[in-house]
Tab-separated table of C-alpha atoms in Angstrom:
chain	number	residue	atom	x	y	z
A	19	MET	CA	61.290	-63.095	44.789
A	20	MET	CA	61.918	-66.811	44.687
A	21	LEU	CA	61.644	-67.168	48.462
A	22	ASN	CA	58.398	-66.558	50.303
A	23	GLU	CA	59.429	-63.072	51.425
A	24	ALA	CA	55.855	-61.797	51.473
A	25	GLU	CA	54.705	-64.596	53.809
A	26	ASP	CA	51.945	-65.483	51.382
A	27	ASP	CA	49.613	-68.486	51.120
A	28	ARG	CA	51.499	-70.606	48.563
A	29	ASP	CA	51.727	-73.624	50.876
A	30	SER	CA	47.955	-73.730	51.414
A	31	VAL	CA	46.679	-73.167	47.849
A	32	HIS	CA	44.911	-76.196	46.400
A	33	SER	CA	42.937	-76.944	43.242
A	34	GLY	CA	39.534	-75.291	43.457
A	35	ASP	CA	40.644	-72.556	45.865
A	36	ARG	CA	39.963	-68.924	45.049
A	37	TRP	CA	43.339	-67.226	44.961
A	38	VAL	CA	45.086	-64.253	43.417
A	39	LEU	CA	48.570	-64.394	41.913
A	40	ILE	CA	50.446	-61.144	42.585
A	41	VAL	CA	53.381	-60.613	40.208
A	42	GLU	CA	54.991	-57.476	41.590
A	43	ASN	CA	58.585	-56.248	41.780
A	44	ASP	CA	57.952	-53.945	44.772
A	45	LEU	CA	57.744	-56.171	47.856
A	46	ALA	CA	56.082	-53.508	50.016
A	47	PHE	CA	53.341	-52.910	47.444
A	48	ALA	CA	52.980	-56.663	46.894
A	49	ARG	CA	52.202	-57.017	50.593
A	50	VAL	CA	49.527	-54.316	50.307
A	51	LEU	CA	47.921	-56.227	47.422
A	52	LEU	CA	48.169	-59.476	49.386
A	53	GLU	CA	46.420	-57.962	52.406
A	54	ALA	CA	43.667	-56.509	50.206
A	55	ALA	CA	43.179	-59.865	48.467
A	56	ARG	CA	42.842	-61.675	51.789
A	57	GLU	CA	40.270	-59.137	52.970
A	58	GLN	CA	38.176	-60.075	49.919
A	59	GLY	CA	38.315	-63.762	50.847
A	60	PHE	CA	41.104	-64.767	48.468
A	61	LYS	CA	44.297	-66.584	49.228
A	62	GLY	CA	47.294	-64.824	47.741
A	63	VAL	CA	50.631	-65.858	46.257
A	64	VAL	CA	53.397	-63.336	45.560
A	65	THR	CA	56.361	-63.478	43.186
A	66	SER	CA	58.505	-60.849	41.488
A	67	HIS	CA	59.517	-63.244	38.685
A	68	GLY	CA	57.427	-63.594	35.543
A	69	THR	CA	58.768	-67.054	34.778
A	70	ALA	CA	57.857	-68.295	38.251
A	71	ALA	CA	54.386	-66.823	37.781
A	72	LEU	CA	53.887	-68.711	34.522
A	73	ASN	CA	54.844	-71.987	36.167
A	74	MET	CA	52.408	-71.361	39.024
A	75	VAL	CA	49.560	-70.638	36.600
A	76	ASN	CA	50.265	-73.838	34.700
A	77	GLU	CA	50.009	-75.861	37.912
A	78	THR	CA	46.878	-74.302	39.453
A	79	LYS	CA	44.749	-71.627	37.775
A	80	PRO	CA	44.272	-68.508	39.928
A	81	SER	CA	41.047	-66.503	40.094
A	82	ALA	CA	42.966	-63.445	38.863
A	83	ILE	CA	46.478	-62.150	38.264
A	84	MET	CA	47.869	-58.769	39.296
A	85	LEU	CA	50.774	-58.161	36.889
A	86	ASP	CA	53.523	-55.575	37.183
A	87	ILE	CA	55.229	-54.821	33.857
A	88	PHE	CA	58.739	-54.117	35.179
A	89	LEU	CA	60.045	-57.472	36.419
A	90	PRO	CA	63.667	-58.538	37.014
A	91	ASP	CA	63.705	-61.639	34.821
A	92	ILE	CA	61.260	-61.157	31.954
A	93	ASP	CA	59.280	-58.252	30.561
A	94	GLY	CA	55.704	-58.226	31.887
A	95	TRP	CA	54.374	-57.803	28.349
A	96	ARG	CA	55.908	-61.169	27.514
A	97	VAL	CA	54.133	-62.732	30.480
A	98	LEU	CA	50.797	-61.254	29.378
A	99	SER	CA	51.321	-62.441	25.803
A	100	ARG	CA	52.262	-65.936	26.989
A	101	LEU	CA	49.111	-66.187	29.106
A	102	LYS	CA	46.771	-64.896	26.408
A	103	ASN	CA	48.231	-67.061	23.624
A	104	ASP	CA	47.739	-70.304	25.553
A	105	LEU	CA	44.203	-71.699	25.329
A	106	ALA	CA	44.688	-73.275	28.765
A	107	THR	CA	45.401	-69.978	30.563
A	108	ARG	CA	43.919	-67.146	28.550
A	109	HIS	CA	40.620	-67.135	30.471
A	110	VAL	CA	42.382	-66.068	33.682
A	111	PRO	CA	41.701	-62.319	34.199
A	112	VAL	CA	44.883	-60.241	34.245
A	113	HIS	CA	45.042	-56.803	35.865
A	114	VAL	CA	48.112	-54.919	34.631
A	115	ILE	CA	49.802	-52.556	37.088
A	116	SER	CA	52.089	-49.945	35.538
A	117	THR	CA	52.514	-46.270	34.734
A	118	GLU	CA	49.764	-44.476	32.816
A	119	GLU	CA	51.448	-44.639	29.403
A	120	ALA	CA	51.030	-48.440	29.405
A	121	ARG	CA	47.219	-48.301	29.705
A	122	ASP	CA	46.268	-48.569	26.026
A	123	ARG	CA	48.757	-51.341	25.312
A	124	ALA	CA	47.580	-53.350	28.323
A	125	LEU	CA	43.913	-53.206	27.341
A	126	SER	CA	44.632	-53.976	23.689
A	127	SER	CA	46.795	-56.960	24.747
A	128	GLY	CA	44.040	-58.737	26.657
A	129	ALA	CA	44.247	-57.302	30.172
A	130	ARG	CA	40.885	-57.115	31.926
A	131	ARG	CA	41.778	-53.974	33.847
A	132	PHE	CA	44.628	-51.486	34.122
A	133	ILE	CA	45.811	-50.013	37.426
A	134	ALA	CA	47.946	-46.876	37.138
A	135	LYS	CA	51.024	-46.369	39.293
A	136	PRO	CA	51.631	-44.645	41.587
A	137	ILE	CA	48.545	-45.875	43.437
A	138	GLN	CA	46.841	-42.886	45.055
A	139	SER	CA	45.404	-44.566	48.149
A	140	ARG	CA	44.766	-47.868	49.903
A	141	LYS	CA	41.083	-47.412	49.021
A	142	ALA	CA	42.013	-47.574	45.333
A	143	VAL	CA	43.620	-50.970	45.954
A	144	ASP	CA	40.596	-52.168	47.931
A	145	ASP	CA	38.260	-51.072	45.125
A	146	VAL	CA	40.278	-53.041	42.568
A	147	LEU	CA	40.233	-56.224	44.661
A	148	ALA	CA	36.518	-55.781	45.387
A	149	GLU	CA	35.896	-55.731	41.629
A	150	VAL	CA	38.095	-58.819	41.224
A	151	HIS	CA	35.979	-60.542	43.884
A	152	GLU	CA	32.707	-59.556	42.186
A	153	PHE	CA	33.875	-60.850	38.801
A	154	ALA	CA	35.216	-64.119	40.232
A	155	ALA	CA	32.075	-64.747	42.285
A	156	SER	CA	29.803	-65.140	39.254
A	157	GLU	CA	30.105	-67.096	36.015
A	158	ASP	CA	27.360	-65.020	34.392
A	159	ARG	CA	28.441	-62.699	31.584
A	160	LYS	CA	26.509	-60.102	29.583
A	161	LEU	CA	27.274	-59.566	25.882
A	162	LEU	CA	25.847	-56.752	23.755
A	163	VAL	CA	25.573	-57.152	19.973
A	164	VAL	CA	25.012	-53.939	17.997
A	165	GLU	CA	24.085	-54.610	14.367
A	166	PRO	CA	21.515	-52.690	12.267
A	167	ASP	CA	21.173	-55.402	9.605
A	168	PRO	CA	18.646	-58.020	10.850
A	169	VAL	CA	20.142	-60.806	8.727
A	170	ARG	CA	23.677	-60.168	10.002
A	171	LEU	CA	22.352	-59.849	13.546
A	172	ALA	CA	20.649	-63.246	13.316
A	173	THR	CA	23.840	-64.791	11.926
A	174	ILE	CA	25.931	-63.454	14.810
A	175	ARG	CA	23.423	-64.584	17.431
A	176	GLU	CA	23.194	-68.049	15.924
A	177	TYR	CA	26.972	-68.421	15.683
A	178	LEU	CA	27.519	-67.396	19.305
A	179	ALA	CA	24.636	-69.498	20.619
A	180	GLY	CA	25.625	-72.051	23.209
A	181	LEU	CA	28.212	-70.024	25.123
A	182	GLU	CA	27.447	-71.054	28.704
A	183	HIS	CA	26.351	-68.392	31.210
A	184	VAL	CA	26.377	-65.691	28.502
A	185	GLU	CA	23.318	-63.456	28.146
A	186	VAL	CA	23.175	-61.881	24.676
A	187	ILE	CA	21.277	-58.615	24.308
A	188	CYS	CA	20.878	-56.786	21.012
A	189	ALA	CA	20.596	-53.255	19.679
A	190	THR	CA	19.867	-52.236	16.093
A	191	ASP	CA	20.298	-48.458	16.320
A	192	GLY	CA	22.704	-45.935	17.783
A	193	PRO	CA	20.608	-44.475	20.631
A	194	ARG	CA	19.707	-47.911	22.030
A	195	ALA	CA	23.320	-49.073	21.680
A	196	ALA	CA	24.594	-45.969	23.481
A	197	GLU	CA	22.100	-46.468	26.320
A	198	LEU	CA	23.188	-50.080	26.835
A	199	LEU	CA	26.883	-49.240	26.592
A	200	LEU	CA	26.463	-46.520	29.211
A	201	HIS	CA	24.154	-48.293	31.649
A	202	GLY	CA	23.966	-51.988	30.732
A	203	LYS	CA	26.746	-53.291	33.027
A	204	LEU	CA	28.241	-55.205	30.112
A	205	ASP	CA	31.180	-57.592	30.036
A	206	CYS	CA	31.759	-57.178	26.292
A	207	ALA	CA	30.152	-55.562	23.246
A	208	VAL	CA	30.222	-56.571	19.585
A	209	VAL	CA	29.608	-53.393	17.594
A	210	ASN	CA	29.161	-52.614	13.923
A	211	PRO	CA	30.877	-49.189	13.766
A	212	ASP	CA	28.637	-48.229	10.827
A	213	THR	CA	25.501	-48.379	12.991
A	214	PRO	CA	23.448	-45.220	12.253
A	215	GLU	CA	23.517	-42.494	14.908
A	216	LEU	CA	26.217	-44.228	16.938
A	217	ASP	CA	29.200	-42.120	18.003
A	218	LEU	CA	31.232	-44.972	19.471
A	219	ALA	CA	34.231	-42.838	20.438
A	220	GLY	CA	31.946	-40.310	22.112
A	221	VAL	CA	30.141	-42.995	24.110
A	222	LEU	CA	33.417	-44.507	25.311
A	223	ASP	CA	34.683	-41.069	26.351
A	224	GLU	CA	31.433	-40.466	28.249
A	225	ILE	CA	31.916	-43.740	30.142
A	226	ARG	CA	35.490	-42.776	31.059
A	227	ASP	CA	34.341	-39.326	32.210
A	228	THR	CA	32.390	-41.075	34.988
A	229	ASN	CA	35.601	-42.895	36.065
A	230	ALA	CA	34.020	-46.157	34.912
A	231	VAL	CA	35.800	-48.684	32.686
A	232	PRO	CA	34.263	-49.281	29.236
A	233	PRO	CA	33.649	-52.924	28.332
A	234	PRO	CA	35.930	-54.513	25.730
A	235	ILE	CA	34.623	-53.541	22.297
A	236	ILE	CA	34.890	-55.891	19.315
A	237	ALA	CA	34.321	-54.037	16.054
A	238	TYR	CA	32.744	-56.315	13.462
A	239	GLY	CA	30.800	-55.630	10.292
A	240	ARG	CA	32.382	-52.370	9.168
A	241	ARG	CA	32.318	-51.652	5.462
A	242	THR	CA	35.517	-51.156	3.495
A	243	ALA	CA	37.812	-48.218	4.112
A	244	ALA	CA	36.887	-46.787	0.740
A	245	SER	CA	33.212	-46.589	1.653
A	246	VAL	CA	33.569	-45.108	5.138
A	247	GLY	CA	36.654	-42.977	4.564
A	248	ALA	CA	40.231	-43.221	5.777
A	249	ALA	CA	39.548	-40.849	8.686
A	250	SER	CA	36.874	-43.164	10.097
A	251	VAL	CA	39.180	-46.151	9.804
A	252	ALA	CA	42.002	-44.329	11.577
A	253	ALA	CA	39.670	-43.106	14.325
A	254	LEU	CA	38.527	-46.646	15.085
A	255	GLU	CA	42.093	-47.941	15.191
A	256	ARG	CA	43.045	-45.255	17.734
A	257	MET	CA	40.312	-46.190	20.218
A	258	PRO	CA	41.884	-48.001	23.217
A	259	GLY	CA	40.225	-51.274	24.117
A	260	VAL	CA	38.662	-51.717	20.659
A	261	HIS	CA	39.589	-54.824	18.652
A	262	GLU	CA	38.521	-55.105	15.031
A	263	VAL	CA	37.865	-58.513	13.453
A	264	HIS	CA	36.870	-59.391	9.913
A	265	SER	CA	35.598	-62.972	10.163
A	266	ILE	CA	32.941	-64.719	12.216
A	267	GLU	CA	35.570	-67.172	13.492
A	268	ARG	CA	37.788	-64.381	14.825
A	269	LEU	CA	34.689	-62.805	16.343
A	270	LEU	CA	34.086	-65.974	18.358
A	271	ASP	CA	37.747	-66.014	19.403
A	272	GLN	CA	37.683	-62.431	20.676
A	273	VAL	CA	34.314	-62.830	22.438
A	274	VAL	CA	35.539	-65.917	24.320
A	275	LEU	CA	38.733	-64.048	25.244
A	276	ALA	CA	36.991	-60.840	26.350
A	277	LEU	CA	34.463	-62.741	28.479
A	278	HIS	CA	37.258	-64.821	30.062
A	279	LEU	CA	35.532	-68.078	29.184
A	280	ASP	CA	37.440	-71.298	29.844
A	281	VAL	CA	38.031	-72.821	26.397
A	282	SER	CA	37.889	-76.334	27.870
A	283	ARG	CA	34.229	-75.712	28.729
A	284	VAL	CA	32.924	-74.340	25.415
A	285	LYS	CA	30.914	-76.624	23.151
A	286	ALA	CA	32.758	-78.903	20.734
A	287	GLU	CA	31.849	-76.882	17.635
A	288	HIS	CA	33.321	-73.706	19.112
A	289	ARG	CA	36.374	-75.546	20.417
A	290	ARG	CA	37.150	-76.836	16.913
A	291	VAL	CA	37.069	-73.277	15.574
A	292	LEU	CA	39.432	-72.046	18.290
A	293	ASP	CA	41.767	-75.014	17.872
A	294	ASP	CA	42.004	-74.243	14.160
A	295	ILE	CA	42.762	-70.567	14.793
A	296	TYR	CA	45.505	-71.488	17.250
A	297	SER	CA	46.740	-74.454	15.234
A	298	SER	CA	50.217	-75.554	16.301
A	299	THR	CA	51.272	-75.956	12.678
A	300	LYS	CA	50.306	-72.369	11.862
A	301	ALA	CA	52.103	-71.039	14.933
A	302	LEU	CA	55.320	-73.037	14.520
A	303	ALA	CA	55.802	-73.441	10.763
A	304	GLY	CA	58.972	-71.702	9.613
A	305	ARG	CA	60.007	-70.623	13.122
A	306	ARG	CA	63.684	-71.137	13.938
A	307	VAL	CA	64.501	-73.334	16.931
A	308	MET	CA	67.918	-74.298	18.286
A	309	ILE	CA	68.108	-77.614	20.155
A	310	VAL	CA	71.093	-77.760	22.512
A	311	ASP	CA	71.904	-81.249	23.843
A	312	ASP	CA	75.072	-83.334	24.088
A	313	ASP	CA	73.127	-86.557	23.367
A	314	ILE	CA	72.387	-87.043	19.657
A	315	ARG	CA	69.463	-89.308	20.549
A	316	ASN	CA	67.706	-86.463	22.335
A	317	ILE	CA	68.371	-84.086	19.451
A	318	PHE	CA	66.927	-86.633	17.028
A	319	ALA	CA	63.832	-87.235	19.170
A	320	LEU	CA	63.033	-83.529	19.535
A	321	SER	CA	63.842	-82.801	15.883
A	322	SER	CA	61.484	-85.552	14.731
A	323	VAL	CA	58.611	-83.944	16.631
A	324	LEU	CA	59.318	-80.377	15.559
A	325	GLU	CA	59.845	-81.262	11.899
A	326	ASP	CA	56.224	-82.434	11.840
A	327	TYR	CA	55.233	-78.826	12.554
A	328	GLY	CA	57.452	-77.324	9.884
A	329	MET	CA	60.000	-75.747	12.208
A	330	ASP	CA	63.435	-74.676	10.970
A	331	ILE	CA	65.805	-76.637	13.238
A	332	ARG	CA	69.394	-75.822	14.231
A	333	THR	CA	71.363	-77.982	16.667
A	334	ALA	CA	74.334	-77.653	19.005
A	335	ASP	CA	75.896	-80.408	21.114
A	336	ASN	CA	77.728	-78.120	23.554
A	337	GLY	CA	77.384	-74.731	25.188
A	338	ARG	CA	80.058	-72.906	23.200
A	339	GLU	CA	78.554	-73.946	19.868
A	340	ALA	CA	75.133	-72.822	21.139
A	341	ILE	CA	76.504	-69.391	22.067
A	342	ALA	CA	78.111	-69.036	18.635
A	343	LEU	CA	74.820	-69.854	16.897
A	344	ALA	CA	72.895	-67.483	19.167
A	345	GLN	CA	75.291	-64.642	18.318
A	346	LYS	CA	74.218	-64.877	14.668
A	347	GLY	CA	70.762	-63.633	15.653
A	348	GLU	CA	68.749	-66.057	13.541
A	349	LEU	CA	66.664	-67.788	16.230
A	350	ASP	CA	63.085	-67.571	17.508
A	351	VAL	CA	63.420	-69.979	20.466
A	352	ILE	CA	65.977	-72.242	22.175
A	353	LEU	CA	65.497	-75.668	23.794
A	354	MET	CA	68.371	-75.951	26.272
A	355	ASP	CA	69.502	-79.196	27.902
A	356	ILE	CA	70.823	-78.481	31.385
A	357	MET	CA	73.050	-81.526	32.036
A	358	MET	CA	75.953	-81.077	29.596
A	359	PRO	CA	79.705	-81.608	30.169
A	360	GLU	CA	82.191	-78.720	30.293
A	361	MET	CA	79.762	-75.769	29.982
A	362	ASP	CA	76.372	-76.837	31.327
A	363	GLY	CA	73.022	-75.429	30.245
A	364	LEU	CA	72.788	-72.984	33.142
A	365	GLU	CA	76.107	-71.338	32.310
A	366	THR	CA	75.255	-71.382	28.601
A	367	MET	CA	71.950	-69.580	29.200
A	368	LYS	CA	73.675	-66.918	31.298
A	369	GLU	CA	76.153	-66.267	28.469
A	370	ILE	CA	73.417	-66.162	25.821
A	371	ARG	CA	71.464	-63.620	27.885
A	372	LYS	CA	74.510	-61.314	27.719
A	373	ILE	CA	74.101	-61.080	23.930
A	374	PRO	CA	72.050	-57.881	23.322
A	375	HIS	CA	69.660	-59.333	20.735
A	376	CYS	CA	69.053	-62.430	22.904
A	377	LYS	CA	67.687	-60.637	25.975
A	378	ASP	CA	64.109	-61.207	24.758
A	379	LEU	CA	64.669	-64.612	23.136
A	380	PRO	CA	62.495	-67.392	24.632
A	381	ILE	CA	64.669	-70.121	26.178
A	382	VAL	CA	63.042	-73.342	27.412
A	383	ALA	CA	65.160	-75.381	29.822
A	384	VAL	CA	65.065	-79.184	29.487
A	385	THR	CA	66.372	-81.297	32.359
A	386	ALA	CA	66.614	-85.026	32.979
A	387	LYS	CA	66.566	-84.704	36.751
A	388	ALA	CA	63.353	-83.272	38.138
A	389	MET	CA	65.039	-82.321	41.403
A	390	LYS	CA	63.796	-79.766	43.888
A	391	GLY	CA	65.194	-76.359	43.010
A	392	ASP	CA	65.855	-77.206	39.342
A	393	ARG	CA	63.142	-74.891	38.086
A	394	GLU	CA	64.353	-71.983	40.219
A	395	ARG	CA	67.956	-72.431	39.079
A	396	CYS	CA	66.873	-72.521	35.433
A	397	ILE	CA	64.800	-69.364	35.824
A	398	GLU	CA	67.624	-67.534	37.572
A	399	ALA	CA	69.978	-68.541	34.738
A	400	GLY	CA	67.683	-67.023	32.108
A	401	ALA	CA	65.115	-69.668	31.114
A	402	TRP	CA	61.554	-68.514	30.494
A	403	ASP	CA	60.035	-71.986	30.687
A	404	TYR	CA	60.923	-75.470	31.870
A	405	LEU	CA	60.355	-79.052	30.684
A	406	SER	CA	61.342	-82.345	32.317
A	407	LYS	CA	62.645	-85.396	30.440
A	408	PRO	CA	61.249	-87.504	28.994
A	409	VAL	CA	59.670	-84.550	27.192
A	410	ASP	CA	55.950	-84.977	26.597
A	411	ARG	CA	55.149	-84.181	22.955
A	412	GLU	CA	51.908	-82.342	23.699
A	413	GLN	CA	53.464	-80.289	26.480
A	414	LEU	CA	56.439	-79.394	24.270
A	415	ILE	CA	54.196	-78.112	21.484
A	416	THR	CA	51.955	-76.229	23.908
A	417	VAL	CA	54.932	-74.404	25.417
A	418	LEU	CA	56.484	-73.513	22.055
A	419	LYS	CA	53.167	-72.416	20.587
A	420	ALA	CA	52.415	-70.139	23.526
A	421	TRP	CA	55.765	-68.350	23.191
A	422	LEU	CA	55.729	-68.124	19.391
A	423	GLN	CA	52.044	-67.468	18.605
A	424	LYS	CA	51.778	-64.217	16.663
């Protein structure tokens, strides 16, 4: 919904406010979520459009996001991926709302919680928003590290030292690890799956049997597949909510993500590691971009920037040429100028969206006139993101990286 059909609080949300963004295609259910959020002391903003939601998050960070997967303009999985691949937004907790079969994918994609539809009662909604309130009310996080090797344990603790408001507790054996996983009220756990006497799958099942939600598990320190057996490897990979990493740098990345820590507030040493992992050059090199603009000067300016990042650039100076190139199916993203003669960018995007293999192709609208309603018109025409001219180099790269990060 582009209009304020839910009569939400969008006109009164300001920087620093505690508010929940509700991205929900069912207006009646969105209103239920809005009422529950207000009862927990949050302001609430409602939209049924994923692209509108992304623009709102970029302007003012919400305390949490309630995300439906089935949206009219863009797949909810794309929205979740976009949020979690942008260092500026990935700390915002996302609660995915969908049918039960989406649970494992949601948790493995970075969602903090999963809410199964159909919702059984209003109390279930209230319980979810109460948990959102509890998490948002405190910056304190509790991290468990399970590692039987004292040298490796010391290395992990030292590497993660300095994460603000994070209490690190340790376990070196299976029984102690199981006790803490079951009763420790953890926000995340780093676990060596080879820890003696630790049945990780069994512990996680026991937590679920109590209707509780297991903390995100980061598997780190496992021996090779040959030494533990293919069956053990496969069993770990099938566990929902378990992410395996093989380097200390990726461990830091996943811990910061699972704890929903704001990357802008981590210490400089950790920020350098994360910046390197999410390097723009690594994300963009070799990716195929089409620049559509009737002004050769604009094409040259954008091409000059993107060539620095190793992108494979195609260009079109009118809508019909852009459609012809899109039909070939050799693109990863499109930068679309809106103000073009004959067929403008809005009409061009609508035609490109009719091409079957272009339904899930990221299109970023670029407009010279930042007029009221421009963003909405671009979104309705099929754009997933929006930039105003003159295009800021850093903003351009941030947007492209977030859509193309693997």
